[in-house]
Amino acid sequence: MKHETKPVSPVAALAALRPSACPGLVRVVAARDGGLCRIRLPGGVLSAARARALADAASAHASGVLELTNRANVQIRGVRVGEEAALSAALIGAGLGPTGIDAASPIERACAADELRNVMLSPLAGVDPNALCNTTVLAAALIDMMQREARFTALSPKFALQLDGGERMAMLEHPHDVWLAALPHGTTVRFAVGLAGCPTGQPIGTLAAEDIGASMRALLHAFLDLAGADTTRMRDVLAAHSLDALLQRARDHADFALIRDDAAQHAWRREASPVDLRLGAHALHADGSGYVGAQPALGRIDAYTLRALAALAQDSGDATLRVTPWQGLLLPNVPARAMPAALERLRALGLIVSRADPFARLIACTGSSRCAKSRADTKADAQRLAALLPPDAEAHLSGCERSCAAAHCAPFTLLASEPDHYDLYQRDDATTGFGRLVARNLTIEAAAHALAQRPRSPQDV
Ligand code: SF4
């Protein structure tokens, strides 16, 4: 008797091929408040039309609550059971899925390629005239290369690259598996290359811009050659193998053009961007045009606000929004005369446009109201802390050690120990993770007091 085999859906095939707890466009992950769907935005760019489609999809199939993430993506919370496929289809139909590769259907294309789009750029990529290069073109070529190579579907959904074009504002404290940062080289530009770190750290060598595609392909193959079944990140490969072994593998795959140029590495300096550039109006050109930056409190917006932001981008800028890795957004290409009114509309929508606002200096993960792992209601506690936060203090509240809200080490981290109580950590150059533990089991009131008493530098602790 002949047995009929039930066809496997592309989403089930994705779960089998690449098991992960990381949400994606078709991988809607269960959370306490419903499904969680993450939409990757290459370069953080979101057109006004797609922003409206996102808002509509979040209202139609989910709770209407959206979050901006620390990788400059957007996620939809509270997806209703049974509506996951309709949500994914609506988002893909709006052009928010991967493009450019052949697949039998848009959903199959999204399953194959969505998670290979973790390339972080500056929110000013392609619009800052002071940048050394326009990284948007390079990023598109790298994403295309990764999506076309069948073997790279084995990369973890967390595996991430960064391209720094030397823009005046960039997230440089967020570690990536591979980073490339532009540096002047005579009349041309080369790229410093680093592994398992940030562009403020030390590169391993430099690459010419024209060699990046082939060399990155070779490096990714070398990574997969050396990564064991459970190894997903570059730091783990480098813990088990020497850098020389990795680079030799890369050379086995192609002309790996990295130059281990001691002088360039010695001269390498990339400082973190001034925090004031994230919010408010900033000119980029001689005529005063530039961008306007804003941040929703604790990274969360509703569908109504997203629609209003889309309208604002259309009226005041170039009809695009850019999500930033600080869980904020900016409107690029705003004429000088339109900036005051744009700022006023952002304020009226409840967005933060100045560092003086305590919510500009607070980040918090989802917390116990929506995440079962959380030991405290971090979002609600952050609201209480905002009223007590000392001027200039900056803090991160995390419900557990996973640190979903901050991939970088914040100046101060409050790690939940139990409901309403936190351990306080201070960033320390000598440590990784949250930094140095400075106090245990503080209430929010005691944490605010401790922050007010904080030493001026980590060395004073
Ligand atoms: S940091 Fe922990 S508690 Fe907070 S959202 Fe992530 S997993 Fe949940």
CSV table of C-alpha atoms and ligand atoms in Angstrom, one decimal:
chain,number,residue,atom,x,y,z
A,1,MET,CA,0.0,0.0,0.0
A,2,LYS,CA,1.3,3.4,-1.0
A,3,HIS,CA,1.7,5.9,1.9
A,4,GLU,CA,1.2,9.5,1.0
A,5,THR,CA,3.8,11.9,2.5
A,6,LYS,CA,2.3,15.1,3.9
A,7,PRO,CA,4.1,18.1,2.3
A,8,VAL,CA,6.3,20.0,4.8
A,9,SER,CA,5.4,23.7,5.1
A,10,PRO,CA,8.3,26.2,4.4
A,11,VAL,CA,7.9,27.5,8.0
A,12,ALA,CA,8.2,23.9,9.5
A,13,ALA,CA,11.2,23.3,7.2
A,14,LEU,CA,12.8,26.5,8.5
A,15,ALA,CA,12.3,25.4,12.1
A,16,ALA,CA,13.9,22.0,11.3
A,17,LEU,CA,16.8,23.5,9.3
A,18,ARG,CA,17.6,26.3,11.7
A,19,PRO,CA,16.1,25.8,15.1
A,20,SER,CA,16.1,29.0,17.0
A,21,ALA,CA,14.3,31.0,19.7
A,22,CYS,CA,14.9,34.2,17.7
A,23,PRO,CA,11.8,35.7,16.2
A,24,GLY,CA,11.7,36.6,12.5
A,25,LEU,CA,9.3,37.5,9.7
A,26,VAL,CA,7.9,34.0,9.5
A,27,ARG,CA,9.3,32.6,12.8
A,28,VAL,CA,6.6,34.0,15.2
A,29,VAL,CA,7.8,33.1,18.7
A,30,ALA,CA,5.4,32.6,21.6
A,31,ALA,CA,5.7,35.1,24.5
A,32,ARG,CA,3.6,35.8,27.5
A,33,ASP,CA,1.5,38.4,25.6
A,34,GLY,CA,1.1,36.4,22.4
A,35,GLY,CA,3.3,35.9,19.4
A,36,LEU,CA,6.4,38.0,18.7
A,37,CYS,CA,7.3,38.8,15.1
A,38,ARG,CA,10.6,40.6,14.2
A,39,ILE,CA,10.9,42.5,11.0
A,40,ARG,CA,14.5,43.0,9.8
A,41,LEU,CA,15.1,46.4,8.2
A,42,PRO,CA,18.3,46.6,6.1
A,43,GLY,CA,20.1,49.7,7.3
A,44,GLY,CA,17.1,50.4,9.6
A,45,VAL,CA,15.3,52.1,6.6
A,46,LEU,CA,11.5,52.0,6.6
A,47,SER,CA,9.6,53.8,3.9
A,48,ALA,CA,6.4,55.7,4.9
A,49,ALA,CA,4.3,53.3,2.9
A,50,ARG,CA,5.9,50.2,4.6
A,51,ALA,CA,5.5,51.9,8.0
A,52,ARG,CA,1.8,52.2,7.4
A,53,ALA,CA,1.6,48.6,6.3
A,54,LEU,CA,3.4,47.5,9.4
A,55,ALA,CA,1.0,49.5,11.6
A,56,ASP,CA,-2.0,48.0,9.7
A,57,ALA,CA,-0.6,44.5,10.1
A,58,ALA,CA,0.1,45.0,13.8
A,59,SER,CA,-3.5,46.2,14.3
A,60,ALA,CA,-5.2,43.6,12.2
A,61,HIS,CA,-3.3,40.5,13.5
A,62,ALA,CA,-1.7,41.5,16.8
A,63,SER,CA,-2.1,43.8,19.7
A,64,GLY,CA,-1.0,46.9,17.8
A,65,VAL,CA,2.1,47.3,20.1
A,66,LEU,CA,5.4,47.6,18.3
A,67,GLU,CA,9.0,47.8,19.6
A,68,LEU,CA,12.1,49.3,18.1
A,69,THR,CA,15.1,47.0,18.8
A,70,ASN,CA,18.8,47.5,19.5
A,71,ARG,CA,19.6,46.1,16.1
A,72,ALA,CA,17.5,48.8,14.4
A,73,ASN,CA,14.7,46.5,13.6
A,74,VAL,CA,11.0,46.5,14.5
A,75,GLN,CA,9.0,43.8,16.3
A,76,ILE,CA,5.3,43.3,16.5
A,77,ARG,CA,4.0,42.0,19.9
A,78,GLY,CA,0.9,40.1,20.8
A,79,VAL,CA,0.3,38.2,17.6
A,80,ARG,CA,-2.9,36.4,17.9
A,81,VAL,CA,-2.9,32.6,17.8
A,82,GLY,CA,-3.8,31.3,14.3
A,83,GLU,CA,-3.0,34.7,12.7
A,84,GLU,CA,0.8,34.2,12.4
A,85,ALA,CA,0.7,33.2,8.7
A,86,ALA,CA,-1.7,36.0,7.7
A,87,LEU,CA,0.6,38.5,9.5
A,88,SER,CA,3.7,37.2,7.7
A,89,ALA,CA,1.9,37.3,4.4
A,90,ALA,CA,0.8,40.9,5.0
A,91,LEU,CA,4.3,42.0,5.8
A,92,ILE,CA,5.9,40.2,2.9
A,93,GLY,CA,3.2,41.6,0.6
A,94,ALA,CA,4.2,45.1,1.8
A,95,GLY,CA,7.8,44.5,0.6
A,96,LEU,CA,9.2,43.9,4.1
A,97,GLY,CA,10.7,40.5,3.2
A,98,PRO,CA,13.9,39.6,1.5
A,99,THR,CA,14.2,40.3,-2.2
A,100,GLY,CA,16.5,39.4,-5.1
A,101,ILE,CA,16.7,35.7,-4.8
A,102,ASP,CA,14.8,33.0,-6.7
A,103,ALA,CA,12.2,31.0,-4.7
A,104,ALA,CA,9.0,29.1,-5.5
A,105,SER,CA,7.0,31.6,-3.3
A,106,PRO,CA,7.6,34.8,-1.3
A,107,ILE,CA,7.2,32.7,1.9
A,108,GLU,CA,9.9,30.3,0.8
A,109,ARG,CA,12.1,33.2,0.0
A,110,ALA,CA,11.5,34.7,3.5
A,111,CYS,CA,12.2,31.4,5.1
A,112,ALA,CA,15.5,31.0,3.2
A,113,ALA,CA,16.8,34.5,3.4
A,114,ASP,CA,15.1,36.7,6.1
A,115,GLU,CA,17.6,35.7,8.8
A,116,LEU,CA,20.7,36.5,6.6
A,117,ARG,CA,20.0,40.2,6.8
A,118,ASN,CA,21.7,41.1,10.1
A,119,VAL,CA,24.0,43.9,8.7
A,120,MET,CA,24.1,46.9,10.9
A,121,LEU,CA,24.8,50.4,9.4
A,122,SER,CA,24.8,53.9,10.8
A,123,PRO,CA,21.3,55.5,10.8
A,124,LEU,CA,23.0,58.1,8.7
A,125,ALA,CA,24.4,55.7,6.1
A,126,GLY,CA,24.2,57.3,2.6
A,127,VAL,CA,23.0,60.7,3.9
A,128,ASP,CA,26.0,62.0,6.0
A,129,PRO,CA,28.2,64.0,3.6
A,130,ASN,CA,31.1,63.6,6.1
A,131,ALA,CA,31.2,59.8,5.8
A,132,LEU,CA,34.1,58.2,4.1
A,133,CYS,CA,31.8,55.9,2.0
A,134,ASN,CA,28.2,55.1,1.4
A,135,THR,CA,27.8,51.7,3.1
A,136,THR,CA,24.3,51.1,1.8
A,137,VAL,CA,25.6,49.8,-1.5
A,138,LEU,CA,28.2,47.5,0.1
A,139,ALA,CA,25.6,46.2,2.6
A,140,ALA,CA,23.2,45.3,-0.2
A,141,ALA,CA,26.0,43.4,-2.0
A,142,LEU,CA,26.9,41.5,1.1
A,143,ILE,CA,23.4,40.5,1.9
A,144,ASP,CA,22.9,39.4,-1.7
A,145,MET,CA,26.1,37.3,-1.5
A,146,MET,CA,25.0,35.6,1.8
A,147,GLN,CA,21.5,34.9,0.5
A,148,ARG,CA,22.6,33.3,-2.7
A,149,GLU,CA,25.1,30.9,-1.1
A,150,ALA,CA,23.1,27.8,0.0
A,151,ARG,CA,25.7,26.9,2.7
A,152,PHE,CA,25.2,30.3,4.5
A,153,THR,CA,21.7,29.2,5.6
A,154,ALA,CA,23.6,27.4,8.3
A,155,LEU,CA,24.5,30.8,9.9
A,156,SER,CA,22.7,31.5,13.1
A,157,PRO,CA,19.9,34.1,13.0
A,158,LYS,CA,22.0,35.9,15.6
A,159,PHE,CA,25.2,36.0,13.4
A,160,ALA,CA,25.6,39.7,12.6
A,161,LEU,CA,27.9,42.0,10.6
A,162,GLN,CA,28.5,45.7,10.9
A,163,LEU,CA,29.6,48.2,8.3
A,164,ASP,CA,30.8,51.6,9.5
A,165,GLY,CA,31.3,54.2,6.9
A,166,GLY,CA,32.7,56.8,9.3
A,167,GLU,CA,29.4,58.6,9.7
A,168,ARG,CA,29.2,61.1,12.6
A,169,MET,CA,26.7,58.9,14.4
A,170,ALA,CA,27.0,55.2,14.6
A,171,MET,CA,26.4,52.5,17.2
A,172,LEU,CA,30.0,51.4,17.9
A,173,GLU,CA,29.6,49.7,21.2
A,174,HIS,CA,27.5,46.8,20.1
A,175,PRO,CA,29.7,43.7,19.4
A,176,HIS,CA,29.3,42.0,16.0
A,177,ASP,CA,30.7,38.7,14.7
A,178,VAL,CA,32.5,40.7,11.9
A,179,TRP,CA,32.9,44.4,11.6
A,180,LEU,CA,34.3,46.5,8.8
A,181,ALA,CA,35.0,50.2,9.3
A,182,ALA,CA,36.2,52.7,6.6
A,183,LEU,CA,39.5,54.4,7.0
A,184,PRO,CA,41.2,56.9,4.7
A,185,HIS,CA,44.0,55.4,2.7
A,186,GLY,CA,45.7,58.1,0.5
A,187,THR,CA,43.0,59.2,-1.9
A,188,THR,CA,41.0,56.0,-1.5
A,189,VAL,CA,39.3,54.2,1.4
A,190,ARG,CA,40.2,50.8,2.9
A,191,PHE,CA,38.3,49.0,5.6
A,192,ALA,CA,39.6,48.0,9.0
A,193,VAL,CA,38.3,44.4,9.7
A,194,GLY,CA,37.6,43.1,13.2
A,195,LEU,CA,36.1,39.9,14.6
A,196,ALA,CA,33.9,39.3,17.6
A,197,GLY,CA,33.9,42.9,18.8
A,198,CYS,CA,33.3,46.6,17.9
A,199,PRO,CA,34.9,49.2,15.7
A,200,THR,CA,36.2,51.0,18.8
A,201,GLY,CA,38.4,47.9,19.3
A,202,GLN,CA,41.4,46.6,17.5
A,203,PRO,CA,41.2,45.4,13.9
A,204,ILE,CA,42.9,42.3,12.6
A,205,GLY,CA,43.9,43.9,9.3
A,206,THR,CA,42.5,45.9,6.4
A,207,LEU,CA,40.7,45.2,3.1
A,208,ALA,CA,40.3,47.2,-0.1
A,209,ALA,CA,36.6,48.0,-0.7
A,210,GLU,CA,36.6,46.0,-3.9
A,211,ASP,CA,37.9,42.9,-2.1
A,212,ILE,CA,35.2,42.9,0.6
A,213,GLY,CA,32.7,40.6,-1.2
A,214,ALA,CA,35.1,37.8,-2.1
A,215,SER,CA,37.0,38.0,1.2
A,216,MET,CA,33.8,38.0,3.4
A,217,ARG,CA,32.6,35.0,1.5
A,218,ALA,CA,35.8,33.2,2.2
A,219,LEU,CA,35.7,34.3,5.9
A,220,LEU,CA,32.2,33.0,6.3
A,221,HIS,CA,33.1,29.6,4.8
A,222,ALA,CA,36.1,29.4,7.1
A,223,PHE,CA,33.8,30.2,10.1
A,224,LEU,CA,31.4,27.4,9.1
A,225,ASP,CA,34.3,25.0,8.5
A,226,LEU,CA,35.6,25.5,12.1
A,227,ALA,CA,32.2,26.0,13.9
A,228,GLY,CA,31.0,22.9,15.6
A,229,ALA,CA,27.3,21.9,15.6
A,230,ASP,CA,26.6,24.1,18.6
A,231,THR,CA,28.9,27.0,17.7
A,232,THR,CA,27.0,29.9,16.4
A,233,ARG,CA,29.1,33.0,17.1
A,234,MET,CA,32.6,34.1,16.0
A,235,ARG,CA,33.8,34.6,19.6
A,236,ASP,CA,33.2,30.8,20.2
A,237,VAL,CA,35.2,29.8,17.1
A,238,LEU,CA,38.0,32.1,18.2
A,239,ALA,CA,37.9,30.6,21.7
A,240,ALA,CA,38.5,27.1,20.1
A,241,HIS,CA,40.8,28.0,17.2
A,242,SER,CA,43.6,30.5,16.7
A,243,LEU,CA,43.0,33.5,14.5
A,244,ASP,CA,45.8,32.2,12.2
A,245,ALA,CA,43.9,29.0,11.7
A,246,LEU,CA,40.7,30.9,10.8
A,247,LEU,CA,42.5,33.1,8.3
A,248,GLN,CA,44.4,30.2,6.8
A,249,ARG,CA,41.0,28.5,6.2
A,250,ALA,CA,39.7,31.6,4.6
A,251,ARG,CA,42.7,31.6,2.2
A,252,ASP,CA,41.9,28.0,1.3
A,253,HIS,CA,38.5,29.2,0.0
A,254,ALA,CA,39.5,32.1,-2.1
A,255,ASP,CA,41.9,35.0,-2.6
A,256,PHE,CA,41.5,36.3,0.9
A,257,ALA,CA,42.9,39.8,0.5
A,258,LEU,CA,43.3,40.9,4.1
A,259,ILE,CA,46.5,42.8,4.8
A,260,ARG,CA,47.7,42.5,8.3
A,261,ASP,CA,49.0,46.0,8.2
A,262,ASP,CA,50.6,46.9,11.5
A,263,ALA,CA,50.9,50.6,10.9
A,264,ALA,CA,47.2,50.9,10.0
A,265,GLN,CA,46.2,48.8,13.0
A,266,HIS,CA,48.4,50.8,15.3
A,267,ALA,CA,46.9,54.1,14.0
A,268,TRP,CA,43.3,52.8,14.3
A,269,ARG,CA,41.1,55.1,16.3
A,270,ARG,CA,37.3,55.1,16.2
A,271,GLU,CA,35.6,56.9,19.0
A,272,ALA,CA,32.0,56.4,20.2
A,273,SER,CA,29.6,59.0,18.7
A,274,PRO,CA,28.4,61.9,21.0
A,275,VAL,CA,25.1,60.9,22.5
A,276,ASP,CA,23.5,64.3,21.8
A,277,LEU,CA,23.4,63.5,18.0
A,278,ARG,CA,20.7,60.9,18.6
A,279,LEU,CA,17.9,63.3,19.4
A,280,GLY,CA,16.7,66.7,18.1
A,281,ALA,CA,17.4,68.6,14.9
A,282,HIS,CA,20.9,68.4,13.3
A,283,ALA,CA,22.2,70.0,10.1
A,284,LEU,CA,24.3,67.9,7.8
A,285,HIS,CA,24.6,70.3,4.9
A,286,ALA,CA,25.6,74.0,4.4
A,287,ASP,CA,22.0,74.9,3.7
A,288,GLY,CA,21.0,73.7,7.2
A,289,SER,CA,19.1,70.6,6.0
A,290,GLY,CA,19.7,67.4,7.9
A,291,TYR,CA,17.8,65.1,10.2
A,292,VAL,CA,15.5,65.0,13.2
A,293,GLY,CA,16.0,62.3,15.8
A,294,ALA,CA,13.5,61.1,18.4
A,295,GLN,CA,12.9,58.1,20.7
A,296,PRO,CA,9.7,56.6,22.0
A,297,ALA,CA,9.8,56.0,25.8
A,298,LEU,CA,11.4,52.5,26.5
A,299,GLY,CA,11.4,51.7,22.7
A,300,ARG,CA,7.7,51.0,22.5
A,301,ILE,CA,5.2,52.6,20.1
A,302,ASP,CA,1.6,51.8,19.0
A,303,ALA,CA,0.2,51.5,15.5
A,304,TYR,CA,-1.4,54.9,15.7
A,305,THR,CA,1.9,56.6,16.4
A,306,LEU,CA,3.7,54.7,13.7
A,307,ARG,CA,1.1,55.9,11.1
A,308,ALA,CA,1.6,59.4,12.4
A,309,LEU,CA,5.3,59.1,12.0
A,310,ALA,CA,4.9,57.9,8.4
A,311,ALA,CA,2.8,61.0,7.7
A,312,LEU,CA,5.4,63.2,9.3
A,313,ALA,CA,8.2,61.6,7.2
A,314,GLN,CA,6.1,62.3,4.1
A,315,ASP,CA,5.4,65.9,5.0
A,316,SER,CA,8.8,66.9,6.4
A,317,GLY,CA,11.5,64.6,5.0
A,318,ASP,CA,12.0,62.2,2.2
A,319,ALA,CA,9.1,59.8,3.1
A,320,THR,CA,11.4,57.5,5.0
A,321,LEU,CA,12.1,56.7,8.6
A,322,ARG,CA,15.3,55.2,9.9
A,323,VAL,CA,15.2,53.1,13.0
A,324,THR,CA,18.3,53.5,15.2
A,325,PRO,CA,20.1,51.0,17.4
A,326,TRP,CA,19.2,53.1,20.4
A,327,GLN,CA,15.6,52.1,20.0
A,328,GLY,CA,14.8,55.4,18.4
A,329,LEU,CA,14.3,56.7,14.9
A,330,LEU,CA,15.2,59.6,12.8
A,331,LEU,CA,13.7,61.4,9.8
A,332,PRO,CA,16.5,62.1,7.2
A,333,ASN,CA,16.6,64.8,4.5
A,334,VAL,CA,14.6,67.4,6.4
A,335,PRO,CA,15.0,71.0,5.1
A,336,ALA,CA,16.1,73.5,7.8
A,337,ARG,CA,12.8,75.4,7.6
A,338,ALA,CA,10.8,72.2,8.3
A,339,MET,CA,12.8,71.1,11.4
A,340,PRO,CA,11.0,73.2,14.1
A,341,ALA,CA,7.6,72.0,13.1
A,342,ALA,CA,8.8,68.4,12.8
A,343,LEU,CA,10.2,68.5,16.3
A,344,GLU,CA,6.9,69.9,17.6
A,345,ARG,CA,4.9,67.1,15.9
A,346,LEU,CA,7.3,64.5,17.4
A,347,ARG,CA,6.8,66.0,20.9
A,348,ALA,CA,3.0,66.1,20.4
A,349,LEU,CA,3.1,62.3,19.6
A,350,GLY,CA,4.8,61.8,23.0
A,351,LEU,CA,8.3,61.1,21.5
A,352,ILE,CA,11.4,62.2,23.3
A,353,VAL,CA,13.6,64.7,21.4
A,354,SER,CA,16.0,65.8,24.1
A,355,ARG,CA,18.6,64.1,26.5
A,356,ALA,CA,17.1,66.2,29.3
A,357,ASP,CA,14.1,63.9,29.3
A,358,PRO,CA,14.9,60.9,31.7
A,359,PHE,CA,13.4,58.5,29.2
A,360,ALA,CA,16.2,59.4,26.8
A,361,ARG,CA,18.5,57.8,29.3
A,362,LEU,CA,16.6,54.7,30.2
A,363,ILE,CA,16.3,51.4,28.4
A,364,ALA,CA,14.5,48.3,29.7
A,365,CYS,CA,13.7,44.8,28.3
A,366,THR,CA,10.2,43.6,28.0
A,367,GLY,CA,9.8,42.5,31.6
A,368,SER,CA,7.6,40.1,33.4
A,369,SER,CA,4.3,41.4,31.9
A,370,ARG,CA,5.3,39.9,28.6
A,371,CYS,CA,8.3,37.7,29.2
A,372,ALA,CA,8.2,34.5,31.3
A,373,LYS,CA,11.9,34.7,32.0
A,374,SER,CA,11.8,38.1,33.7
A,375,ARG,CA,12.2,38.3,37.5
A,376,ALA,CA,10.6,41.8,37.6
A,377,ASP,CA,8.4,44.1,35.6
A,378,THR,CA,11.3,46.1,34.1
A,379,LYS,CA,9.2,48.4,31.9
A,380,ALA,CA,6.9,49.4,34.8
A,381,ASP,CA,10.0,49.8,37.1
A,382,ALA,CA,11.7,52.0,34.5
A,383,GLN,CA,8.6,54.2,34.5
A,384,ARG,CA,9.0,54.7,38.3
A,385,LEU,CA,12.8,55.2,38.0
A,386,ALA,CA,12.3,57.9,35.4
A,387,ALA,CA,10.6,60.1,38.0
A,388,LEU,CA,13.7,59.7,40.3
A,389,LEU,CA,16.6,59.5,37.8
A,390,PRO,CA,19.4,61.9,38.6
A,391,PRO,CA,20.3,64.3,35.8
A,392,ASP,CA,22.8,62.8,33.3
A,393,ALA,CA,22.4,59.3,34.8
A,394,GLU,CA,21.9,56.6,32.2
A,395,ALA,CA,20.6,53.1,33.1
A,396,HIS,CA,19.5,49.8,31.6
A,397,LEU,CA,17.0,47.5,33.4
A,398,SER,CA,17.1,43.8,32.5
A,399,GLY,CA,14.8,41.1,33.7
A,400,CYS,CA,17.4,38.4,33.4
A,401,GLU,CA,21.0,37.8,32.2
A,402,ARG,CA,20.1,37.7,28.5
A,403,SER,CA,20.1,41.5,28.2
A,404,CYS,CA,17.6,41.7,25.3
A,405,ALA,CA,17.4,45.5,25.5
A,406,ALA,CA,21.1,46.2,25.3
A,407,ALA,CA,23.8,44.4,23.3
A,408,HIS,CA,26.4,46.8,24.6
A,409,CYS,CA,27.4,47.4,28.2
A,410,ALA,CA,25.4,50.4,29.5
A,411,PRO,CA,27.0,52.8,32.0
A,412,PHE,CA,24.7,51.3,34.7
A,413,THR,CA,22.7,48.1,34.6
A,414,LEU,CA,19.9,47.1,37.1
A,415,LEU,CA,19.6,43.3,36.8
A,416,ALA,CA,16.4,42.0,38.4
A,417,SER,CA,17.0,39.8,41.4
A,418,GLU,CA,13.3,39.4,42.4
A,419,PRO,CA,10.1,41.5,41.8
A,420,ASP,CA,10.8,45.2,42.5
A,421,HIS,CA,14.4,44.5,43.4
A,422,TYR,CA,17.6,44.8,41.4
A,423,ASP,CA,21.4,44.3,41.6
A,424,LEU,CA,23.3,47.3,40.4
A,425,TYR,CA,26.3,47.0,38.0
A,426,GLN,CA,28.6,49.7,36.7
A,427,ARG,CA,30.4,49.5,33.4
A,428,ASP,CA,34.0,48.8,33.9
A,429,ASP,CA,36.6,48.7,31.0
A,430,ALA,CA,38.2,45.6,32.6
A,431,THR,CA,35.0,43.5,32.5
A,432,THR,CA,32.5,42.3,30.0
A,433,GLY,CA,28.8,41.7,30.4
A,434,PHE,CA,27.1,44.2,32.7
A,435,GLY,CA,30.3,45.4,34.4
A,436,ARG,CA,31.2,45.4,38.0
A,437,LEU,CA,28.6,44.5,40.7
A,438,VAL,CA,28.3,47.5,43.1
A,439,ALA,CA,25.1,46.8,45.1
A,440,ARG,CA,22.6,44.0,45.6
A,441,ASN,CA,18.9,43.8,45.9
A,442,LEU,CA,18.0,47.5,45.7
A,443,THR,CA,14.4,48.8,45.4
A,444,ILE,CA,13.9,51.3,42.6
A,445,GLU,CA,14.1,54.1,45.2
A,446,ALA,CA,17.4,52.8,46.6
A,447,ALA,CA,18.7,52.3,43.0
A,448,ALA,CA,17.9,56.0,42.2
A,449,HIS,CA,19.8,57.0,45.4
A,450,ALA,CA,22.7,54.8,44.5
A,451,LEU,CA,22.9,56.3,41.0
A,452,ALA,CA,22.8,59.8,42.5
A,453,GLN,CA,25.8,58.8,44.7
A,454,ARG,CA,27.6,57.2,41.8
A,455,PRO,CA,31.4,57.7,41.5
A,456,ARG,CA,32.6,59.8,38.6
A,457,SER,CA,34.5,57.0,36.9
A,458,PRO,CA,34.6,53.2,37.2
A,459,GLN,CA,38.1,53.5,38.8
A,460,ASP,CA,36.6,55.2,41.8
A,461,VAL,CA,34.3,52.3,42.7
B,1,SF4,S1,16.3,40.2,29.1
B,1,SF4,FE1,15.4,38.2,29.9
B,1,SF4,S2,13.6,38.9,31.0
B,1,SF4,FE2,14.2,40.6,29.6
B,1,SF4,S3,13.0,40.2,27.7
B,1,SF4,FE3,15.0,39.2,27.5
B,1,SF4,S4,14.7,37.1,28.1
B,1,SF4,FE4,13.0,38.3,28.9
